[in-house]
Short mmCIF file of C-alpha atoms in Angstrom, two decimals:
data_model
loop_
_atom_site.label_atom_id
_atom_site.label_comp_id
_atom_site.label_asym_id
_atom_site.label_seq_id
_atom_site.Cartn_x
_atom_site.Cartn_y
_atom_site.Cartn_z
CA UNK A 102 -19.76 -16.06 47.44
CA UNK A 103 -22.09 -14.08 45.11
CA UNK A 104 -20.15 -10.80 45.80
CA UNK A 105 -16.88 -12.38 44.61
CA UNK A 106 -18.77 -14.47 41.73
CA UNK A 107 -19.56 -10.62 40.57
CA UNK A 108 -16.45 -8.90 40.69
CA UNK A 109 -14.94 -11.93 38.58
CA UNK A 110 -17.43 -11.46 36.09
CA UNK A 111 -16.78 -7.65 36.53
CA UNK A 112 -13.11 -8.50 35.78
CA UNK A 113 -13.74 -10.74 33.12
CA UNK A 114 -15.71 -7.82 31.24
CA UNK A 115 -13.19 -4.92 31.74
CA UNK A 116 -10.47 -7.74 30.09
CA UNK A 117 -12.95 -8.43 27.13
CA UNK A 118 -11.96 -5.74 25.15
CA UNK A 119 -8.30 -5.92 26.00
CA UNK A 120 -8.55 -9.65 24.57
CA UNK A 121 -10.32 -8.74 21.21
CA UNK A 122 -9.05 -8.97 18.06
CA UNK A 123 -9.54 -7.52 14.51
CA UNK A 124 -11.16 -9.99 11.82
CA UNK A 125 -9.87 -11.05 8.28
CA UNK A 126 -10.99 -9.23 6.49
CA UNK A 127 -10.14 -5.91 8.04
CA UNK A 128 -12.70 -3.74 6.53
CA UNK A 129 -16.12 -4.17 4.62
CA UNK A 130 -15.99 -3.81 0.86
CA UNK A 131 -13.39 -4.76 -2.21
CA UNK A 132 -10.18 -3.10 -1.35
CA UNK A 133 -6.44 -3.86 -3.01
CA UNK A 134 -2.72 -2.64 -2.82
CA UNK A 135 -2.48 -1.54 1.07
CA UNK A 136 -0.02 0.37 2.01
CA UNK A 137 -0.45 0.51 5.78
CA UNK A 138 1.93 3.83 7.77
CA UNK A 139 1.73 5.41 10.97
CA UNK A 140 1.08 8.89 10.92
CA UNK A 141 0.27 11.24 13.90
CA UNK A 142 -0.61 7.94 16.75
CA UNK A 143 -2.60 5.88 14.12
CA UNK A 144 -1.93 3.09 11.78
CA UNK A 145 -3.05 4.55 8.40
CA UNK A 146 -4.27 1.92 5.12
CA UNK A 147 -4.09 3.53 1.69
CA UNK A 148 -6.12 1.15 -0.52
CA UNK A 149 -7.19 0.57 -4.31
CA UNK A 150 -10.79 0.42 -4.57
CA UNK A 151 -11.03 -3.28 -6.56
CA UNK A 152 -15.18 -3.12 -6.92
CA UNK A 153 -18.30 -2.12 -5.70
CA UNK A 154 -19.92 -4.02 -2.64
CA UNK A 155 -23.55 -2.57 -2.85
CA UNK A 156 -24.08 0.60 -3.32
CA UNK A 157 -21.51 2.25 -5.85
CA UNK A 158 -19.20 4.30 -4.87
CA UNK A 159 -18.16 6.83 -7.70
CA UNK A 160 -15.80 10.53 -8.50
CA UNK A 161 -19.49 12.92 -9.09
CA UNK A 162 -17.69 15.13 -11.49
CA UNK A 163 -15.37 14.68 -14.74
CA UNK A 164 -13.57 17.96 -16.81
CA UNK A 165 -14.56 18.01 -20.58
CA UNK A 166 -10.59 16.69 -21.08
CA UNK A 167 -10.94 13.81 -18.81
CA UNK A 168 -14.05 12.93 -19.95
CA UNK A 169 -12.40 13.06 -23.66
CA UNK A 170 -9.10 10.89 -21.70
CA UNK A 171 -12.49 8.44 -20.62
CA UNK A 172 -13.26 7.07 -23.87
CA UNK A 173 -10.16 5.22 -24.84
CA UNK A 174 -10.41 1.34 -23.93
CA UNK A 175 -9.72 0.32 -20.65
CA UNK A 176 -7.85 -3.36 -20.16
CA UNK A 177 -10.64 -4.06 -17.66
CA UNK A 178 -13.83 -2.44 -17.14
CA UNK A 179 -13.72 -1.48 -13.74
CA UNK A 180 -10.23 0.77 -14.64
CA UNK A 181 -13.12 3.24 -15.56
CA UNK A 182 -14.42 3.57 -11.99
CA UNK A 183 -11.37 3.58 -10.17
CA UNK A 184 -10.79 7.19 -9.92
CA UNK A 185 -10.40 8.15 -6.28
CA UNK A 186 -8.59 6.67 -2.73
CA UNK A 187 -10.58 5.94 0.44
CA UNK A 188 -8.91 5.16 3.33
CA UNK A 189 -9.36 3.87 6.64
CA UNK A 190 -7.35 4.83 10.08
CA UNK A 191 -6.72 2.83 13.35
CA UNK A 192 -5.65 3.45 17.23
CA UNK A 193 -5.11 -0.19 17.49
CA UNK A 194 -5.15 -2.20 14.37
CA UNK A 195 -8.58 -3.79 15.24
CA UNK A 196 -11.02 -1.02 14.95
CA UNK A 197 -10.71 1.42 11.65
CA UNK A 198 -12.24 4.11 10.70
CA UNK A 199 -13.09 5.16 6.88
CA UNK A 200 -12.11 8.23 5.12
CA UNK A 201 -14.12 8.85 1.74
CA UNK A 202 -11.95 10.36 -1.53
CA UNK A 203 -9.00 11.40 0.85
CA UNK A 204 -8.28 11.64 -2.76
CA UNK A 205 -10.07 12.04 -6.19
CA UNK A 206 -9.31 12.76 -9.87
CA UNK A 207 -11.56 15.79 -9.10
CA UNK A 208 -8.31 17.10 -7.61
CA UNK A 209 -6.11 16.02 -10.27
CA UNK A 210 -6.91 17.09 -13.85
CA UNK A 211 -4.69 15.09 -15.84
CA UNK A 212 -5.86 11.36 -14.35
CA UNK A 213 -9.06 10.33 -15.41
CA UNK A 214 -9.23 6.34 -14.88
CA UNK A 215 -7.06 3.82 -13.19
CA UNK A 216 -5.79 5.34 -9.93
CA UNK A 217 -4.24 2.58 -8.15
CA UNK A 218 -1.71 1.91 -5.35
CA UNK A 219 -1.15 5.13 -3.23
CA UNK A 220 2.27 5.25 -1.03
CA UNK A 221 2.14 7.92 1.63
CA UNK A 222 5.11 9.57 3.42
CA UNK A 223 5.76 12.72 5.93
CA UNK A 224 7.55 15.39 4.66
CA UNK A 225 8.04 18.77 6.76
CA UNK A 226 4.50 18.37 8.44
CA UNK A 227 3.15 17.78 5.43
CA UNK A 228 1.87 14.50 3.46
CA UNK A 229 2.94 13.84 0.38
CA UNK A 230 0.70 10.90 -1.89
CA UNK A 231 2.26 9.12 -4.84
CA UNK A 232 -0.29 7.19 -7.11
CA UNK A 233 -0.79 6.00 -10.77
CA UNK A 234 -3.21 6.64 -13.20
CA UNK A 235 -4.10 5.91 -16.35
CA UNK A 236 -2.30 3.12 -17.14
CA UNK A 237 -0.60 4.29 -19.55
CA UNK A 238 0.79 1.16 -22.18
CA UNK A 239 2.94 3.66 -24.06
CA UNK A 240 5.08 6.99 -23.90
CA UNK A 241 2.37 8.64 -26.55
CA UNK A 242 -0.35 8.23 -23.66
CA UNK A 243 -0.93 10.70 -20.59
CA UNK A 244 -0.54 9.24 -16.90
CA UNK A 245 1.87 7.60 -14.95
CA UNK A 246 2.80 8.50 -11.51
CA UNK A 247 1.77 11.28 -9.63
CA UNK A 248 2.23 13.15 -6.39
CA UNK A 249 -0.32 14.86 -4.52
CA UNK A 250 -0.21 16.69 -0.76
CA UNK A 251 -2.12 17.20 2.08
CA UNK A 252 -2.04 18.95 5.61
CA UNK A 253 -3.66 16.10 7.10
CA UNK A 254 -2.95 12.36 6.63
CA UNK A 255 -7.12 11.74 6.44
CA UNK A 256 -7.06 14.21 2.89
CA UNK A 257 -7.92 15.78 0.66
CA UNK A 258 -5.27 15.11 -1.10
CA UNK A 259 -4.60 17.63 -4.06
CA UNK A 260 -2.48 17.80 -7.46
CA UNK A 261 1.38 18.89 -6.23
CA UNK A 262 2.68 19.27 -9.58
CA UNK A 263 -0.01 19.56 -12.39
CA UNK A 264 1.57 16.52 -14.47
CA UNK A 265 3.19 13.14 -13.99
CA UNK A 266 5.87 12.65 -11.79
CA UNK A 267 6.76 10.11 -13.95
CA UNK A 268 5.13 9.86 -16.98
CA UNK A 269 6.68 7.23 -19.32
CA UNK A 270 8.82 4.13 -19.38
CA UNK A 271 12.19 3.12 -18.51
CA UNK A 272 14.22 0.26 -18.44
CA UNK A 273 10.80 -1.24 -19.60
CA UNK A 274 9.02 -0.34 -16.74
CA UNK A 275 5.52 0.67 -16.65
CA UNK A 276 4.94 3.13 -14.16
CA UNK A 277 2.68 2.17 -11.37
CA UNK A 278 2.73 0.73 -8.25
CA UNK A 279 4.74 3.51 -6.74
CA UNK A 280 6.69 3.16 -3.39
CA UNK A 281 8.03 5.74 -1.08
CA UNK A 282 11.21 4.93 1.18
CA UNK A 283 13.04 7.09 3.53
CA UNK A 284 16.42 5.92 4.17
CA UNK A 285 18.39 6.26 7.93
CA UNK A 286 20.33 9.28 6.10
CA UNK A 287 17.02 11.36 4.87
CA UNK A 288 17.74 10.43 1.48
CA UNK A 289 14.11 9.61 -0.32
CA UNK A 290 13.67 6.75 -2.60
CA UNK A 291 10.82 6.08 -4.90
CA UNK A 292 10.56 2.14 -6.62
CA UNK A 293 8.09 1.67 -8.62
CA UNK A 294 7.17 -0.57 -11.68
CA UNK A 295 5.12 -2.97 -13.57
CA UNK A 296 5.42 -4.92 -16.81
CA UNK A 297 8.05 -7.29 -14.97
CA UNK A 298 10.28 -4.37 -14.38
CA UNK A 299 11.06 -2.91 -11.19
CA UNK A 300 12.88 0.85 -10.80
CA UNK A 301 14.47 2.60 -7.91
CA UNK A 302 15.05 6.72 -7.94
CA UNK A 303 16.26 9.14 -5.87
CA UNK A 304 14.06 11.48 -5.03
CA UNK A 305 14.60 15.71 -4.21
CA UNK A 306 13.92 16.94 -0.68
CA UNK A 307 11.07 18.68 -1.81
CA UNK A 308 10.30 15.14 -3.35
CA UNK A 309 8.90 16.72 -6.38
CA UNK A 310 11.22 15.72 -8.70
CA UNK A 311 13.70 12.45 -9.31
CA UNK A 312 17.77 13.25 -9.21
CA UNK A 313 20.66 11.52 -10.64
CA UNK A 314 22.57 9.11 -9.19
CA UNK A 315 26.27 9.93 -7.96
CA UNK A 316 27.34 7.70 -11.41
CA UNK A 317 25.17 9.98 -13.08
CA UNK A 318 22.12 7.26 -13.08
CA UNK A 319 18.93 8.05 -12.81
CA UNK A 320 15.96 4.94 -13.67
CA UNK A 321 17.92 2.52 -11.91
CA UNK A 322 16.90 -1.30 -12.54
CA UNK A 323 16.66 -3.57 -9.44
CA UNK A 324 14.20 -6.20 -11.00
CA UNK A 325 14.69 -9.32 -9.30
CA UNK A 326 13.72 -12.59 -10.77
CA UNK A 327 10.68 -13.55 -10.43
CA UNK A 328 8.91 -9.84 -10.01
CA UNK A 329 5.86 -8.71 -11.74
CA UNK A 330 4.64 -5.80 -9.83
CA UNK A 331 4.03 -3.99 -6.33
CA UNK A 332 7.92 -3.51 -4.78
CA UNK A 333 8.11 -2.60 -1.18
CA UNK A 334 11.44 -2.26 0.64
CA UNK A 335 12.00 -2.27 4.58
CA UNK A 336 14.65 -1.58 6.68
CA UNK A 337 16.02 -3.68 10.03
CA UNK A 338 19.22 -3.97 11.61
CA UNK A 339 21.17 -2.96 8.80
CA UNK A 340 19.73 -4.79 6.21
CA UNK A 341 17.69 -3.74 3.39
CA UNK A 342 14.62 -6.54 2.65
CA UNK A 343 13.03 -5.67 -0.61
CA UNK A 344 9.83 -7.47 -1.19
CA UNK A 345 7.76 -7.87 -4.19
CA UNK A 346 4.45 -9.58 -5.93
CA UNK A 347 4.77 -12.68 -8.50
CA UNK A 348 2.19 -14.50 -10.31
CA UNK A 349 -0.88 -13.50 -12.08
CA UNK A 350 -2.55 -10.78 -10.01
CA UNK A 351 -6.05 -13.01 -10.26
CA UNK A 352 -4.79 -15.84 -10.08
CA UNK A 353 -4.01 -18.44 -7.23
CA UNK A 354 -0.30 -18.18 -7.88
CA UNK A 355 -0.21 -14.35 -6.98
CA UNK A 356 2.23 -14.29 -3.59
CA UNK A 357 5.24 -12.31 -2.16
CA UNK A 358 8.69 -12.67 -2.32
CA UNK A 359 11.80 -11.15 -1.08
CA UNK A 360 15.60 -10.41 -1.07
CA UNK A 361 17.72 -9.04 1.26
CA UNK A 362 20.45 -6.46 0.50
CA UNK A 363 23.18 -3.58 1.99
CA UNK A 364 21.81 -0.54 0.19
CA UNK A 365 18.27 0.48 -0.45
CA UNK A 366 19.80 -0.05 -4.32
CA UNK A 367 21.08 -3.40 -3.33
CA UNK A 368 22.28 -5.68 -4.91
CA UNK A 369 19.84 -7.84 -3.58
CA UNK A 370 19.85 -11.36 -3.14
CA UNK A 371 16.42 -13.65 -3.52
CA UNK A 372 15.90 -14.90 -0.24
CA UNK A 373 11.97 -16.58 -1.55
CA UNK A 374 8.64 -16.48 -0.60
CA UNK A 375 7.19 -15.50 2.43
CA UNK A 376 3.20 -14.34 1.91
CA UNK A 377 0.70 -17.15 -0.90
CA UNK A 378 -2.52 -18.49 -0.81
CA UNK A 379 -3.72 -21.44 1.86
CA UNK A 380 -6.71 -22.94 0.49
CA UNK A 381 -8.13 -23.60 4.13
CA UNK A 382 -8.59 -19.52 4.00
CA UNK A 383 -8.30 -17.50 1.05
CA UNK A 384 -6.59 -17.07 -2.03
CA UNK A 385 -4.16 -14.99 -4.01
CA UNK A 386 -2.60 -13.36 -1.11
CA UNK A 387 -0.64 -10.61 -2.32
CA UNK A 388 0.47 -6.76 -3.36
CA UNK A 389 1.55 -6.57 0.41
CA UNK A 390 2.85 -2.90 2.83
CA UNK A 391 4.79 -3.76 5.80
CA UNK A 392 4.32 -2.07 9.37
CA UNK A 393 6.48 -1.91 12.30
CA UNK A 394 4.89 -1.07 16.08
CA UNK A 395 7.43 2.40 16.42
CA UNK A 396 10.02 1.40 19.43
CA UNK A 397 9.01 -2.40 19.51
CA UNK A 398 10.46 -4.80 16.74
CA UNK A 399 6.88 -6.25 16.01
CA UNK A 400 5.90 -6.11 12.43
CA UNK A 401 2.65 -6.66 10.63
CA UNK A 402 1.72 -7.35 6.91
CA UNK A 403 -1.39 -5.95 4.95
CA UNK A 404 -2.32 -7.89 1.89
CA UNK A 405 -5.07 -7.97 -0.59
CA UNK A 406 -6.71 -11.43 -0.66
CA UNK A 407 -9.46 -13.63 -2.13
CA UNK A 408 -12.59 -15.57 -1.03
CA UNK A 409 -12.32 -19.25 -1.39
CA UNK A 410 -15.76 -19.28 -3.56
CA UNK A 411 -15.11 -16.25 -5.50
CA UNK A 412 -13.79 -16.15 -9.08
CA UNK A 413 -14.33 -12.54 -9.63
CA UNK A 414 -10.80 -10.67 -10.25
CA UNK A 415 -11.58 -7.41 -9.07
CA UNK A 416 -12.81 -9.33 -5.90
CA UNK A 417 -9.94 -8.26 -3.11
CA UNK A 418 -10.21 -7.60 0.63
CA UNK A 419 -7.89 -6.66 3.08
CA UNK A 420 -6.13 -8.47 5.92
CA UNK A 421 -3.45 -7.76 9.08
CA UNK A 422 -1.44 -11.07 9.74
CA UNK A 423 1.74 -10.99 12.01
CA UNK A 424 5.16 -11.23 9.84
CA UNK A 425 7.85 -12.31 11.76
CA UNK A 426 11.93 -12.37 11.90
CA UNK A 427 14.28 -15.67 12.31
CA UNK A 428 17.07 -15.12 14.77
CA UNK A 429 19.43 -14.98 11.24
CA UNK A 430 17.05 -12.23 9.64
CA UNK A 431 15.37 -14.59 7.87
CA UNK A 432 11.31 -13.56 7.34
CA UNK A 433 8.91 -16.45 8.20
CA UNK A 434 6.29 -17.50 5.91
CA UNK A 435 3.35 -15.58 7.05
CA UNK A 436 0.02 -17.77 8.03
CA UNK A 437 -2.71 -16.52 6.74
CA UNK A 438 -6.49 -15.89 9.50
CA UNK A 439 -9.23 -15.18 9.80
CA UNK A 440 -9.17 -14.56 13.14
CA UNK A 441 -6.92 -11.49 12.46
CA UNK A 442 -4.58 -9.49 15.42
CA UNK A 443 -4.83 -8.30 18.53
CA UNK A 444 -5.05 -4.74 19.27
CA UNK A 445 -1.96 -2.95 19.21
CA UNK A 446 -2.48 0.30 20.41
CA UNK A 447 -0.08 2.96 19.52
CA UNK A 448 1.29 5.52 21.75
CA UNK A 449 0.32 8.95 20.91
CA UNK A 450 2.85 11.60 20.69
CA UNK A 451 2.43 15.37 20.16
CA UNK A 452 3.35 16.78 17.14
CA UNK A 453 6.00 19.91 17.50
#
C-alpha cells in the first residue's frame, strides 16, 4: 500500500511541472508595447521600458550631440530615460529569460530619448529591429523610425542605416509605433503611426528603404476609425485582421480593436473590440503583438496592462492571455488573468 501511495506521489511530482503555468504579469518590472515573435525555438518579447522598479536601469554613456538632442523638453519626464530595449526570451511561454540593452542609443547616434515600440523580423539569417525615437512633433526635429540589425535575436542590436528610416510625417502621421509584416508572397510591409493616423509601406528586400506602390503610392493611409496608435496586422486563412489601440494610453478606456480585410492594404472593415480593461484584474489593457504556436492554430496575445491601485501612467506590465477564433473568423473578446498560460513549449528546429 505504501509502495503504490509513493509512486503516485512520484507521478504526481513528475506532472507538476507539466501542469504549471506562467503568472500575469509575465515578467518583474514596468514594461509596455510587446511585440512577442518566435525566433530560432523561442518565443521572443520586445518591450518599452515604461519606469523604473527599484534600482534604475539607465544607457551609461551619451555623445556631446545627443546630449545637446537631451535638453529639449520632453512631453513626459520619463521620455528622457527611455533610451534602450531589454528583452526577455521563452522555451515555453511560462519561464523567460532577460536580455539587458539588446539595444541602446549607445549604438545609434542620432536617437537620444524616447525609444519605444521595437518590431523584430528575420531577414536572410539576420534580425532586423525597427524602433522610434525621439518623438519627433514636427518635420524640423531629428528622429522617427529607425532600423537596426543583429546576428542574434538576444542583440546587440546596432544602427543599419545611420539616420531615420522614416523621419517625418505623412498623411499626418507621427512616426512611431512601427510594425513589421511579411506577407505569404515575401513582400515586407511596415505600418506604423501615431497622432490618430495609421500608415502602411512597402518595404525593399534589403528592408532598408520604403518603395512605391504599383499606383505609384508610397505613405499609404489605412487609419481606421477609432485608431490612435500601435497597428498590428495578422494573417489566417486568407484573411488579413488588422488590429489597433484606442483610447487614452493612461487611461481606463485604452483597449484593442480590429478589422478584417483581403490585402495586407485592405480595405478593412471594423469588426470591434476584442482586448479592454476588467476591473476584477487590471486596467488599460492595451498596445497588444499577436503570436501563433508555428504548425498549430493556437494564438496568444501580449499586452501592456495596469494595477487596479495604481494611478501612475508610466506604470505598465506585461501579460500572455489566450486569443481565440469563432468558427466564422470572428476574434473573441480576450479575458483578461492572472493566472496566466500554460506552457507551450516550442519545437526546436535547426537552423540551415
Amino acid at each position: 500500500m505504501r509502495s503504490k501511495l509513493r509512486r503516485a506521489l512520484a507521478l504526481l511530482a513528475l506532472m507538476a511541472p507539466l501542469a504549471a503555468s506562467a503568472s500575469n504579469p509575465i515578467v518583474r518590472g514596468w514594461y509596455a508595447d510587446p511585440e512577442i515573435r518566435v525566433f530560432d525555438g523561442q518565443y521572443w518579447i520586445y518591450p518599452t521600458y515604461s519606469a523604473d522598479d527599484g534600482a534604475p536601469d539607465r544607457t551609461r554613456h551619451f555623445t556631446p550631440a545627443q546630449k545637446e538632442a537631451r535638453t529639449r523638453k520632453t512631453v513626459r519626464p520619463s521620455y528622457a530615460y527611455q533610451t534602450f530595449f531589454n528583452a526577455f526570451s521563452s522555451p515555453d511561454l511560462v519561464h523567460w529569460t532577460k536580455h539587458s540593452h539588446v539595444l541602446d542609443v549607445t549604438r545609434i547616434s542620432w536617437a537620444a530619448y524616447a525609444i519605444w515600440a521595437p518590431s523584430v523580423i528575420e531577414a536572410q539569417g539576420r534580425y532586423y529591429m525597427f524602433f522610434s525615437a525621439n518623438d519627433i512633433q514636427s518635420d524640423k526635429e531629428e528622429g522617427g523610425i529607425g532600423l537596426a540589425v543583429s546576428d542574434k535575436p538576444g542583440g546587440p542590436f546596432r544602427d543599419a542605416l545611420g539616420k531615420p528610416l522614416i523621419g517625418g510625417f505623412h498623411n499626418g502621421a507621427q512616426p512611431i509605433d512601427p510594425f513589421v509584416f511579411r506577407d505569404t508572397d515575401g513582400q515586407v510591409y511596415l505600418y506604423y503611426g501615431g497622432w490618430r493616423h495609421c500608415n502602411v509601406v512597402r518595404l525593399s528586400k534589403d528592408l532598408r528603404r520604403v518603395l512605391p506602390y504599383p499606383d505609384g503610392s508610397t505613405w499609404k493611409e489605412i487609419t481606421p476609425p477609432g485608431y490612435v496608435e500601435g497597428s498590428f496586422v495578422i494573417q489566417r486563412k486568407g484573411v488579413y485582421y488588422l488590429m489597433w489601440s484606442e483610447g487614452e494610453w493612461t487611461g481606463s478606456d485604452y483597449r484593442v480593436a480590429y478589422a478584417t480585410g483581403p490585402s495586407p492594404v485592405g480595405p478593412f472593415t471594423p469588426r470591434g473590440t476584442i482586448l479592454q480593461e476588467d476591473p476584477r484584474i487590471a486596467r488599460g489593457a492595451g498596445h497588444h503583438s499577436v503570436v501563433n504556436v508555428p504548425g498549430t492554430d493556437r494564438w496568444y496575445i501580449a499586452y501592456h496592462r495596469r494595477p487596479l491601485a495604481d494611478q501612475q501612467g508610466e506604470h505598465r506590465e506585461l501579460a500572455i492571455d489566450r486569443m481565440t477564433f469563432n468558427p466564422d473568423g470572428s476574434i473573441q473578446p480576450v479575458t483578461l488573468t492572472n493566472l496566466g498560460v500554460a506552457p507551450e513549449p516550442l519545437r526546436r528546429t535547426r537552423r540551415k
